[in-house]
Short mmCIF file of C-alpha atoms in Angstrom, two decimals:
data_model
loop_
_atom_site.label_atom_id
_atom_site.label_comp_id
_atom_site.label_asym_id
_atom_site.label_seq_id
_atom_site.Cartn_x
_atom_site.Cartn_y
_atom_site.Cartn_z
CA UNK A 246 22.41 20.64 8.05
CA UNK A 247 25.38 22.85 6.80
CA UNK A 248 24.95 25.54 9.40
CA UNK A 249 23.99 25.31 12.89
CA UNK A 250 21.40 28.58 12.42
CA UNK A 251 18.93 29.83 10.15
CA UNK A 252 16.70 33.07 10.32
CA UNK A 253 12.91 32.45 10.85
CA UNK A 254 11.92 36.56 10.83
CA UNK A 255 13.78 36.81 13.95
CA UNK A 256 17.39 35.45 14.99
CA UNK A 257 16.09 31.53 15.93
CA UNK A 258 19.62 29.24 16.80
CA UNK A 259 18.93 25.87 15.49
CA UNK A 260 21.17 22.88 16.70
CA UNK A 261 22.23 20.45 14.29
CA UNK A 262 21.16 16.58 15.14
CA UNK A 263 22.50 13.30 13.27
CA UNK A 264 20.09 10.94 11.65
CA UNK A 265 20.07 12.22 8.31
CA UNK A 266 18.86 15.75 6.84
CA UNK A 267 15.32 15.35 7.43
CA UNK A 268 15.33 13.84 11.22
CA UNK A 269 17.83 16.37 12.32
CA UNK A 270 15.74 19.31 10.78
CA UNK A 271 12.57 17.74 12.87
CA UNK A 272 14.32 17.51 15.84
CA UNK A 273 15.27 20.79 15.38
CA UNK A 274 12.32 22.50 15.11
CA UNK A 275 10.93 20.36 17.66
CA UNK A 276 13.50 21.78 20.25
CA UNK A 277 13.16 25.30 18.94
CA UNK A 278 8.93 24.62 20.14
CA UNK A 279 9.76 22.74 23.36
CA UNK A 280 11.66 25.30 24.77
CA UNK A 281 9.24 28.29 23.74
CA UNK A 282 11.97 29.66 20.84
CA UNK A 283 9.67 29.04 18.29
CA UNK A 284 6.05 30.27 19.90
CA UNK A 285 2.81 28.88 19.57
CA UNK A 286 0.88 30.77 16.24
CA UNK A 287 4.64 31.60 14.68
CA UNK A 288 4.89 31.65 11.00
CA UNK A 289 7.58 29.28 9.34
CA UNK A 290 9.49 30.31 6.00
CA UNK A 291 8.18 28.36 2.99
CA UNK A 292 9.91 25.20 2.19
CA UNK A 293 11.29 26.98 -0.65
CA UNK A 294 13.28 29.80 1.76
CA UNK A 295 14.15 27.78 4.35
CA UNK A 296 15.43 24.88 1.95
CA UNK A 297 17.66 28.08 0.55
CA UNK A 298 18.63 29.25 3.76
CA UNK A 299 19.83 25.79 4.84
CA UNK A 300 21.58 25.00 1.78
CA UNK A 301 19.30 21.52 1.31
CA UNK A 302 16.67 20.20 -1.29
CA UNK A 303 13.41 21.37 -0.43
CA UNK A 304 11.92 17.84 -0.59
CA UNK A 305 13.25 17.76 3.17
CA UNK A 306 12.02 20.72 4.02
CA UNK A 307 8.77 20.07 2.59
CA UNK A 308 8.67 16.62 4.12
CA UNK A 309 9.47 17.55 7.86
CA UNK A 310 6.98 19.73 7.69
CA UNK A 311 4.23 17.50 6.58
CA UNK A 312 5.30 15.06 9.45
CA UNK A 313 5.73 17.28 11.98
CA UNK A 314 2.05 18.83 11.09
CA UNK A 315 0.72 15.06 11.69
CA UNK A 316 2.50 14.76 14.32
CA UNK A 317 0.70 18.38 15.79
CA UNK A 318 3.95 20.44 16.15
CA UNK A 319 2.85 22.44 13.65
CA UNK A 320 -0.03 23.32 11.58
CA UNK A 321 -0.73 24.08 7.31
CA UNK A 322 -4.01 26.08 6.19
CA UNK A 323 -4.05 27.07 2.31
CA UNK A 324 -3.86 30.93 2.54
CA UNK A 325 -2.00 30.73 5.93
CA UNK A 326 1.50 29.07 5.64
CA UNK A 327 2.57 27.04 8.18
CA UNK A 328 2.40 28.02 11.56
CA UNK A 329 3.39 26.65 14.95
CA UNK A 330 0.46 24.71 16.54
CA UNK A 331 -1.11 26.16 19.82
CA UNK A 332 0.19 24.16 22.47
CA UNK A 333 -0.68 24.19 26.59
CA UNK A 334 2.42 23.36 28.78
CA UNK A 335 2.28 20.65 30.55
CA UNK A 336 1.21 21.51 34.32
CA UNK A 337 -1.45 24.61 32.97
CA UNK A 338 -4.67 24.57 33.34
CA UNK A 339 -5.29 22.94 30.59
CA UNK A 340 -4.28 19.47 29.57
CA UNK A 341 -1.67 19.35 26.33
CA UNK A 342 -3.74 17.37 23.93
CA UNK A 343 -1.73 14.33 22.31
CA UNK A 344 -2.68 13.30 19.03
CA UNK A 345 -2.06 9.90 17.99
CA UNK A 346 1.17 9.09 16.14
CA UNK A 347 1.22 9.26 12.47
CA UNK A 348 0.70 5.73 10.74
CA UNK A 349 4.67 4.62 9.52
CA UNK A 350 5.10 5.47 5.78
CA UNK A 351 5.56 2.47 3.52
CA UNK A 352 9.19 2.36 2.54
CA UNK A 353 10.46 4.41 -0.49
CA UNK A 354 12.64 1.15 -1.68
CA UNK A 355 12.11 -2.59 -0.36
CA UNK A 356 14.58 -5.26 -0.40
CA UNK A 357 12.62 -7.57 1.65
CA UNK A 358 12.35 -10.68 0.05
CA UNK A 359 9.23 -12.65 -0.79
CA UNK A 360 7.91 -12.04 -4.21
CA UNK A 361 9.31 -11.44 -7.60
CA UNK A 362 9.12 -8.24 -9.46
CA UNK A 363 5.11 -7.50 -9.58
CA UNK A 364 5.85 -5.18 -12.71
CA UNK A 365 6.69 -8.01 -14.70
CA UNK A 366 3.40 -10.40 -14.54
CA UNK A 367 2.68 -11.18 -18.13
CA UNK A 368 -0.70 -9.46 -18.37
CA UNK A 369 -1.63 -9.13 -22.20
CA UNK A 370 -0.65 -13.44 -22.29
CA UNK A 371 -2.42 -13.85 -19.03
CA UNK A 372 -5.41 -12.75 -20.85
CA UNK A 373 -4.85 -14.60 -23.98
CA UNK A 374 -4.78 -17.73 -22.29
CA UNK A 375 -7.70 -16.29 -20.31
CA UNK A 376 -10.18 -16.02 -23.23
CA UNK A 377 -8.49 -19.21 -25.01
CA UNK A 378 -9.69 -21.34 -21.96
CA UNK A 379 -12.86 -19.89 -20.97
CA UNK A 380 -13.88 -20.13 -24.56
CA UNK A 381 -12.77 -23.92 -24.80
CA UNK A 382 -14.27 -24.87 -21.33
CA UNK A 383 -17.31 -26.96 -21.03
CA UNK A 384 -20.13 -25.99 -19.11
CA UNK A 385 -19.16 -28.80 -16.34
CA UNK A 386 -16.05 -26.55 -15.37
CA UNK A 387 -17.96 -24.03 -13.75
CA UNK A 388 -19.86 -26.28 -11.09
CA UNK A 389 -18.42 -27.76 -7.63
CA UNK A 390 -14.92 -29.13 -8.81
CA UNK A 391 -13.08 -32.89 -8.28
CA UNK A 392 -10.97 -31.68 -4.62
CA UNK A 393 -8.03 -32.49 -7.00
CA UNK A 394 -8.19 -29.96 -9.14
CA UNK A 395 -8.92 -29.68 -12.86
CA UNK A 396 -7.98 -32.12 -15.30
CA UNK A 397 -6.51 -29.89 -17.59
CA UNK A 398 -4.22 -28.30 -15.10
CA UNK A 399 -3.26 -31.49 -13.72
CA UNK A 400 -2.37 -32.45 -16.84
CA UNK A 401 -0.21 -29.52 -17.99
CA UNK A 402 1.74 -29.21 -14.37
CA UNK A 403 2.87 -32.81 -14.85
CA UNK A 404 3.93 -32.40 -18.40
CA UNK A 405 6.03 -29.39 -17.57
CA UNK A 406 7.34 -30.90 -13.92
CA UNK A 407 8.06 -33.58 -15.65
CA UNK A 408 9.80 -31.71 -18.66
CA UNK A 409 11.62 -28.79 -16.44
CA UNK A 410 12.38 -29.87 -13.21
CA UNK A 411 12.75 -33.49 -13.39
CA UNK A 412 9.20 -34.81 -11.46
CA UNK A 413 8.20 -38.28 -12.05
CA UNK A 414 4.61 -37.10 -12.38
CA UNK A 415 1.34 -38.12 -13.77
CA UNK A 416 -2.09 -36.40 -13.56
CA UNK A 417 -3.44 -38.68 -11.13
CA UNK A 418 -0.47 -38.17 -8.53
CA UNK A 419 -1.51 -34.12 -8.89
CA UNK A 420 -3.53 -32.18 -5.86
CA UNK A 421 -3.95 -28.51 -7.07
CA UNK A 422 -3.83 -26.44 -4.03
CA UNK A 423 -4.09 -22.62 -3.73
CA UNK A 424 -0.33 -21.92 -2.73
CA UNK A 425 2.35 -23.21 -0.55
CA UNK A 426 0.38 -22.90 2.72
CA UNK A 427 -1.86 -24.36 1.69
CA UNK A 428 -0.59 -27.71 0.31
CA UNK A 429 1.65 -27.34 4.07
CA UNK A 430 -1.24 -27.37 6.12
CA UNK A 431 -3.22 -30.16 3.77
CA UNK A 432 -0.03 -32.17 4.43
CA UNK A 433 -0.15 -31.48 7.66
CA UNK A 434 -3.56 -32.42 8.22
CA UNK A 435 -2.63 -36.26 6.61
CA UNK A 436 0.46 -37.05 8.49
CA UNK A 437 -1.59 -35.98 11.89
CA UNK A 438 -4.25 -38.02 10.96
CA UNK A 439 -1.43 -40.84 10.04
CA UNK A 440 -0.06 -40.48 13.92
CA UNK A 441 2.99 -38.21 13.38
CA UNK A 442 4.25 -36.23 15.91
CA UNK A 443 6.95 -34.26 14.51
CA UNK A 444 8.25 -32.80 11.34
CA UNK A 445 11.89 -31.47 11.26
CA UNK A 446 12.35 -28.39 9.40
CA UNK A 447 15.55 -26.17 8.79
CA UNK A 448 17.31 -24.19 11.27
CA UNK A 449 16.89 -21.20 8.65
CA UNK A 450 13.26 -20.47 7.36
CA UNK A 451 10.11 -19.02 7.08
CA UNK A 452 8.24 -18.90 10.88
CA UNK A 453 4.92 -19.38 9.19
CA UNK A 454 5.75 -22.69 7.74
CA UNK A 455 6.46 -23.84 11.41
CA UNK A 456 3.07 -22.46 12.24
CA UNK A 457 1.25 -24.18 10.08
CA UNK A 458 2.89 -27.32 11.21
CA UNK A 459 2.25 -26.57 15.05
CA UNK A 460 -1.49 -25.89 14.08
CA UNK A 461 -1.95 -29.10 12.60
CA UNK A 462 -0.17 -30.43 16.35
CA UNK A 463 3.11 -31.08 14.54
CA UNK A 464 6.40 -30.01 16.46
CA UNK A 465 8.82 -28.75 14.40
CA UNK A 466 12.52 -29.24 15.60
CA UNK A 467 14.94 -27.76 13.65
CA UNK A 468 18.38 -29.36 11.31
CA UNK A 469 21.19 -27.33 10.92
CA UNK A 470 22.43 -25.35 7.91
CA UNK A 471 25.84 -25.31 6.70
CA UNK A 472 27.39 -24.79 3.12
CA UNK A 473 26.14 -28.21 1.87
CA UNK A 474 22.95 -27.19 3.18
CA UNK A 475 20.93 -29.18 5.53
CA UNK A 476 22.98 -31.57 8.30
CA UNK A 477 20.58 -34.52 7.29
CA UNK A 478 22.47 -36.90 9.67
CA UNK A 479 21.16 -34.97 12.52
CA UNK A 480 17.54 -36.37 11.49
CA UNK A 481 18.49 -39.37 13.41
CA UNK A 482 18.40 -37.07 17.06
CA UNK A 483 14.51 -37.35 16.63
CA UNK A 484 12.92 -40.62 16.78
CA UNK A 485 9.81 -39.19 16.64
CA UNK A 486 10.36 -37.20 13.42
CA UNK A 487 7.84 -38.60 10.48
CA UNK A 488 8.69 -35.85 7.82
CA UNK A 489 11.06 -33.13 7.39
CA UNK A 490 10.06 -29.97 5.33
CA UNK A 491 13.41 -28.88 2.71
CA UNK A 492 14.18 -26.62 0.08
CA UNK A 493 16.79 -28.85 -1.78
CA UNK A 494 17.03 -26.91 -4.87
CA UNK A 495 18.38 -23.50 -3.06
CA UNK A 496 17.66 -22.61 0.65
CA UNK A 497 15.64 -20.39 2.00
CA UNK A 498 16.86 -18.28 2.97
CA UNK A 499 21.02 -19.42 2.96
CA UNK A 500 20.66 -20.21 -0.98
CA UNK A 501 22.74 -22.90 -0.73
CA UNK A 502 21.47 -26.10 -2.61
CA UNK A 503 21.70 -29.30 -0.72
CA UNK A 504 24.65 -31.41 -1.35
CA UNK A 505 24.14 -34.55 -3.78
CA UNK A 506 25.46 -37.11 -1.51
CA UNK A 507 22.73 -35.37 0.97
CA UNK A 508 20.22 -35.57 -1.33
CA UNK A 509 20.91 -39.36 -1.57
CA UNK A 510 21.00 -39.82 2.36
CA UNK A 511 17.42 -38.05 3.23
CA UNK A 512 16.11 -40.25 0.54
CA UNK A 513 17.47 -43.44 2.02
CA UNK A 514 16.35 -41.79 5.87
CA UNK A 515 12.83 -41.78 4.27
CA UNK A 516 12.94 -44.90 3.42
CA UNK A 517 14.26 -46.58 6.51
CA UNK A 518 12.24 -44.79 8.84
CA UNK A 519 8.92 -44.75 6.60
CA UNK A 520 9.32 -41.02 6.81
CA UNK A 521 8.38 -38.48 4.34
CA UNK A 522 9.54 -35.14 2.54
CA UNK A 523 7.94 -32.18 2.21
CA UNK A 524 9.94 -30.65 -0.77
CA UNK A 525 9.58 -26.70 -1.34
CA UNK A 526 10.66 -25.76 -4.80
CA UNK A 527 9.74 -22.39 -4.38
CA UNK A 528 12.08 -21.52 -7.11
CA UNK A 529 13.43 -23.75 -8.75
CA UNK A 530 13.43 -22.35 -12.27
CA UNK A 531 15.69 -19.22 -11.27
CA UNK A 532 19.36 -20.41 -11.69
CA UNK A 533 21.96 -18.64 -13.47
CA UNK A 534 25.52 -20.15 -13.22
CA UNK A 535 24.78 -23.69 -12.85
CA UNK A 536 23.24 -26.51 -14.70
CA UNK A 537 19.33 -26.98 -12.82
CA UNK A 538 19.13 -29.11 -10.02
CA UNK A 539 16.36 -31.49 -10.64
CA UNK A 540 14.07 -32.17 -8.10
CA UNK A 541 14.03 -34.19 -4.83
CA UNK A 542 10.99 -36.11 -5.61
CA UNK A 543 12.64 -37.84 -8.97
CA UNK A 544 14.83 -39.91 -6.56
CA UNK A 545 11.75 -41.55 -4.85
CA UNK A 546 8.42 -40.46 -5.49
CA UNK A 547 6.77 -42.67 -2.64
CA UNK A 548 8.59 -40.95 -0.28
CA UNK A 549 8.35 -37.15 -1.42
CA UNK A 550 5.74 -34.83 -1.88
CA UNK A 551 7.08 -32.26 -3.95
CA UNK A 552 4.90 -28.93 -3.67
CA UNK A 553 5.31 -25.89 -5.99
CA UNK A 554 3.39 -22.78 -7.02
CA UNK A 555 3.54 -19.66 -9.15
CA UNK A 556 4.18 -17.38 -6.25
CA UNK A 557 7.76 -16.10 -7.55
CA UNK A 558 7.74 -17.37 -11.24
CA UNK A 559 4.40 -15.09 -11.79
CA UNK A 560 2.99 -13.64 -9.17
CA UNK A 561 1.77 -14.24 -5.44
CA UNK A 562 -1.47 -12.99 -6.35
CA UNK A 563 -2.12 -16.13 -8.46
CA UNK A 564 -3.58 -18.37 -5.70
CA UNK A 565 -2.08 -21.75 -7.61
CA UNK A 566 -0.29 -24.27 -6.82
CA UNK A 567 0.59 -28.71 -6.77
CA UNK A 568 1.26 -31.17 -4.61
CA UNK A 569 2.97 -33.87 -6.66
CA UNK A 570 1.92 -36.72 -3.98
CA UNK A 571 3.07 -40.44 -3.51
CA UNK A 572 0.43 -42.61 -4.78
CA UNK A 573 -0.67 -43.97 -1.78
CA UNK A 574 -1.56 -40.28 -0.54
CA UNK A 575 -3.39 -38.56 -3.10
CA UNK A 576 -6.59 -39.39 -2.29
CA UNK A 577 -5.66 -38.42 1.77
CA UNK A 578 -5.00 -34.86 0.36
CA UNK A 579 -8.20 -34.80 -1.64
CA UNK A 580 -10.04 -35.95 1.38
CA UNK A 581 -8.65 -33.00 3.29
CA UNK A 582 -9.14 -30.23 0.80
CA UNK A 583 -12.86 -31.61 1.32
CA UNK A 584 -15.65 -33.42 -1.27
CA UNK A 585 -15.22 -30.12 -3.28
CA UNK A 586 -12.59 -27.59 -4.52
CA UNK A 587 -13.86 -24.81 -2.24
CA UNK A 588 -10.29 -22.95 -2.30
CA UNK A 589 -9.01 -22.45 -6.35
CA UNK A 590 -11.49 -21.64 -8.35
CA UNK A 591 -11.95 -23.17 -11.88
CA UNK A 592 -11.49 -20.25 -14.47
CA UNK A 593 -7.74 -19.63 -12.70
CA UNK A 594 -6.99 -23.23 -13.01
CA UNK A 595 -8.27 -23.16 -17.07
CA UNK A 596 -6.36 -19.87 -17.88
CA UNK A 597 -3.04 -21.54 -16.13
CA UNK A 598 -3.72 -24.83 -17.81
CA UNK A 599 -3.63 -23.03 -20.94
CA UNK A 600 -0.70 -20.35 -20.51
CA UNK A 601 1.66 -23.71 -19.87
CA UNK A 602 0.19 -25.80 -22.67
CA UNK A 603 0.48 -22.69 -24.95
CA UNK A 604 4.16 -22.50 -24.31
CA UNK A 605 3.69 -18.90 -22.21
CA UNK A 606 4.98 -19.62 -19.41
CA UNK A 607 8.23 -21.10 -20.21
CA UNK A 608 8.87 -17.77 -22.32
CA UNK A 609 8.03 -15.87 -19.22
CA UNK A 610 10.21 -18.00 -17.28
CA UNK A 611 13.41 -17.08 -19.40
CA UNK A 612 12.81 -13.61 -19.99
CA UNK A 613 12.14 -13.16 -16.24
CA UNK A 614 15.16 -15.58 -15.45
CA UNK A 615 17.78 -13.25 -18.15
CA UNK A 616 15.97 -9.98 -15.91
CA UNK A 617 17.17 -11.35 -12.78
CA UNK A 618 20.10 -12.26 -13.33
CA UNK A 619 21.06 -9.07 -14.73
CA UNK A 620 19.45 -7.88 -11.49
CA UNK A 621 22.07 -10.12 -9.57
CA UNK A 622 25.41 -8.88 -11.79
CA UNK A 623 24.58 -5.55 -11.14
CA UNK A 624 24.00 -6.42 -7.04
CA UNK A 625 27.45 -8.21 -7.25
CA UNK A 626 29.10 -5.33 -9.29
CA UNK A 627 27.56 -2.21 -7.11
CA UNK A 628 29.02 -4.23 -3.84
CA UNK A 629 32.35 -4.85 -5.43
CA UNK A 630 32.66 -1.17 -5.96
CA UNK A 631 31.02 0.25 -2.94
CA UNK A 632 31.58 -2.12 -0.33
CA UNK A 633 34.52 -4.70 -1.19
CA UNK A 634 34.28 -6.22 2.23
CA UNK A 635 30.72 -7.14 2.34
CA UNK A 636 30.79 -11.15 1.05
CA UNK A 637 27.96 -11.90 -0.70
CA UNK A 638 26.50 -15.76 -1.18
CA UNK A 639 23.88 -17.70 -2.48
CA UNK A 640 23.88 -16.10 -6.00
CA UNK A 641 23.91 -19.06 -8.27
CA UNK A 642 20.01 -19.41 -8.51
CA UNK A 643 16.74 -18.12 -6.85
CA UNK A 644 15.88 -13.96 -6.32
CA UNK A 645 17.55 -13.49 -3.29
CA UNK A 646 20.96 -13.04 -2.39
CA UNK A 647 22.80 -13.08 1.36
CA UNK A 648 25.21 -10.29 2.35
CA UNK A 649 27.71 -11.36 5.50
CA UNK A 650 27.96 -8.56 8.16
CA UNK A 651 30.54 -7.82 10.78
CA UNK A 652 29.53 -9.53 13.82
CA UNK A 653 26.84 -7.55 15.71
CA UNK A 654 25.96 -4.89 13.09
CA UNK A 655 23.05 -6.32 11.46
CA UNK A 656 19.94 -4.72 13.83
CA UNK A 657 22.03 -1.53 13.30
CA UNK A 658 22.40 -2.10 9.94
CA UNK A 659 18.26 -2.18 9.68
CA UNK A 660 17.50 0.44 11.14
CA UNK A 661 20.06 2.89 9.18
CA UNK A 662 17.97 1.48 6.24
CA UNK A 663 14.97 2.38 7.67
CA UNK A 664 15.89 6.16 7.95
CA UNK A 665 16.92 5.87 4.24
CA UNK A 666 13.45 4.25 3.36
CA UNK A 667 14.97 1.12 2.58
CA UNK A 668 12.98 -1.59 4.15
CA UNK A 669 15.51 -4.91 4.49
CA UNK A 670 15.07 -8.03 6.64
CA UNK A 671 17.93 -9.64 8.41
CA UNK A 672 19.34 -13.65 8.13
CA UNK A 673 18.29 -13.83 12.15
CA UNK A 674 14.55 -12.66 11.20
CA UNK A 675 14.14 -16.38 9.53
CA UNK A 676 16.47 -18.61 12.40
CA UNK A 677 14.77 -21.02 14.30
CA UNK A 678 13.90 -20.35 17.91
CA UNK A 679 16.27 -23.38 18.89
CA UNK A 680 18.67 -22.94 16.09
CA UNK A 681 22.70 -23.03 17.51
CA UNK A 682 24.19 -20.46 15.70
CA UNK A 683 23.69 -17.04 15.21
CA UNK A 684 24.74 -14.99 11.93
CA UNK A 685 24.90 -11.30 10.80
CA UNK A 686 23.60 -11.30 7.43
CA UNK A 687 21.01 -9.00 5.43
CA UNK A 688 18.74 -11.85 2.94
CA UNK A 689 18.50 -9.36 -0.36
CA UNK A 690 15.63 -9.64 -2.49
CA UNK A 691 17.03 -7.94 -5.93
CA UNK A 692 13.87 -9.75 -7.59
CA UNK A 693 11.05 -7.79 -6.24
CA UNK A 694 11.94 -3.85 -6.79
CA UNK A 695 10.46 -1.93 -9.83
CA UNK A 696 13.11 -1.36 -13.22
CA UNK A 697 12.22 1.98 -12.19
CA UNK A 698 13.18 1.86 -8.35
CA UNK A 699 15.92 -0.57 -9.21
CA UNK A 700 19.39 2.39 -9.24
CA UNK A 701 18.05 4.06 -6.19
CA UNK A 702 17.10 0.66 -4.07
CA UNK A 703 20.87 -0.24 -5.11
CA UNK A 704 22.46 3.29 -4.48
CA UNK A 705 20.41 3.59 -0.64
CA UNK A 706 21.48 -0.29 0.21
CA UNK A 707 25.14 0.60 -0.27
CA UNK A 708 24.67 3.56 1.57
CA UNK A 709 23.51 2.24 4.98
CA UNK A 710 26.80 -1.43 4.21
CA UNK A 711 29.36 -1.04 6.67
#
């Protein structure tokens, strides 16, 4: 607020608060009610007058008054303005009634990362490919499917695994599953039945991946992260460990891609200790200033299962994915998804069979891949400018990006976001209960805002940077 007063039909002193236009305005009024300035039944100026009289937009007005009516400070009848609500002190006769708070309001801008840029999904090819397959299916497709998954889709994931990211893949080595949980928990489900006790996962990552593995009755202990990515000598603390879940091609969420000579030794681990890996190559296809990194699973495929889906290169809503499986385990998986394919249903499978085959989705793949990584220069450039100090990392592939904080700042960082409407998540939202070291970082997701809320996500995230 520019002044510390404002006229409401008679002389009303109004205290200026911090938090922003909007909370200090609320808090305001709120004081001017508590302590009987502003009685109960009082008429307030329109948004429009008092917006004038304060010298802000009236969007702030407007909007403190609409919360502080939900929140029964005040009330709004067409014909009657807005009025102070009719409140009983506490101690009267009568008990103050207390409504319940207001639900939160979503975020105006989201940098929370998780899914790619929903704007973007390829609808008029989608629907193409749609009508292409159904027309071309036979009449077999639409009963109880093989637990495997279609043929045809089989068939065109291994071609382009095997084309794009380096798989050694056939059709008969492909489970389709209906995303990355899902393939998790169906591996999972094998290597309990197998007798293992414990899969190692990183000391950075997603919590429901670890609780997928502790419902299948798999502990998880954690490997450490460092700028090579994960410490894969410290598998050998854990003679129990039987797996160990990775994202080799750019960890989530550090983004740093794991180290070739790395690579090499978790291979050679797997195959001293019989073990297995659980490769996550959740997106793989995003990289920018590098050549690709091929996948874990063309180094041994008896010893990997590589799983992937179309989560972040077309949408989450897609319920597809593959488990590219070592021989010896495919028909373990299919045995677990059950003697049917009760979870992806056959017309999906057909119309993504076809938008690979038809060349689709590698076009989608490259225009979305030039869209995010104009996404990313513009990041990197707005930071430069606005806040030299913050370092930023991870940047050479994927849709998310890592911003190093001064030590201590990142819950406060947060929650200045979330007065701004910015929703953001921070590096210690994704560390490992029993993970050594503690980081300040914000994990950016440029991939997932709008075109159109792209400027202001930017502008309100350099806003709230130390």
């Amino acid at each position: 607020m520019t002044d510390s007063w404002a006229t409401f039909g008679a002389d009303l002193h109004l205290a200026p608060h911090a938090g922003g236009l909007r909370h200090g305005l609320m808090e305001a009024l709120r004081d001017a009610v508590r302590t009987g300035r502003l009685k109960p039944g009082v008429r307030l100026p329109s948004s429009r007058a008092l917006a004038s009289d304060l010298g802000v937009a009236r969007n702030t007005v407007a909007d403190a008054y609409a919360e502080l009516v939900a929140e029964g400070w005040l009330t709004a009848r067409q014909g009657s303005g807005t009025r102070v609500a009719q409140r009983t002190e506490p101690g009267g006769g009568t008990p103050v009634v207390r409504r319940s708070p207001p639900a939160r309001r979503p975020p105006t801008y989201s940098l929370v990362p998780g899914q790619p840029d929903l704007a973007s999904f390829p609808r008029a090819a989608w629907l193409r490919a749609s009508r292409r397959a159904l027309t071309a299916a036979p009449d077999e497709a639409f009963g109880y499917g093989d637990p495997r998954g279609r043929p045809e889709l089989r068939t065109a994931v291994a071609e382009y695994l095997g084309r794009a990211r380096g798989v050694r893949a056939d059709p008969g080595r492909v489970v389709i599953c209906s995303g990355f949980i899902h393939g998790l928990r169906l591996v999972g489900a094998v290597l309990g039945q197998r007798g293992v006790r414990e899969v190692a996962v990183d000391s950075y990552g997603l919590d429901f991946h670890r609780k997928a593995l502790d419902q299948a009755g798999l502990r998880t202990p954690c490997v450490p992260i460092d700028e090579c990515g994960a410490v894969v000598a410290a598998l050998g603390r854990w003679s129990e460990a039987g797996a160990v879940l990775m994202t080799p091609a750019h960890q989530f969420p550090t983004g740093v891609p794991l180290h070739p000579d790395r690579r090499a030794a978790v291979v050679d681990w797997a195959r001293a200790t019989g073990g297995l890996i659980i490769e996550d190559d959740y997106d793989g296809e995003f990289r920018y200033d590098r050549q690709p990194v091929g996948s874990l699973q063309g180094l041994d495929p008896d010893r990997v299962v590589h799983i992937g889906t179309v989560s972040k290169s077309l949408a989450p809503g897609v319920r597809l994915g593959w488990m590219v499986a070592p021989a010896a385990m495919v028909r373990e998986l299919a045995d677990a998804k059950g003697h049917s394919d009760w979870t992806t249903g056959s017309p999906e499978q057909l119309t993504l069979a076809e938008f690979i085959a038809s060349g689709a989705y590698d076009r989608h793949v490259r225009a979305m891949r030039l869209r995010y990584r104009r996404r990313r220069d513009q990041l990197v450039a707005a930071l430069a400018e606005r806040a030299p100090d913050i370092r930023i990392s991870g940047i050479a592939a994927g849709l998310h990006a890592v911003l190093e904080l001064p030590e201590g700042t990142e819950r406060s960082v947060i929650s200045a976001a979330a007065f701004q409407g910015l929703a953001l998540e921070g590096l210690s939202f994704f560390r490992h209960p029993d993970a050594d070291r503690e980081r300040d970082a914000l994990v950016i997701s440029y991939g997932s805002p709008s075109d159109s809320a792209w400027k202001g996500t930017l502008d309100a995230l350099c806003r709230v940077l130390p």
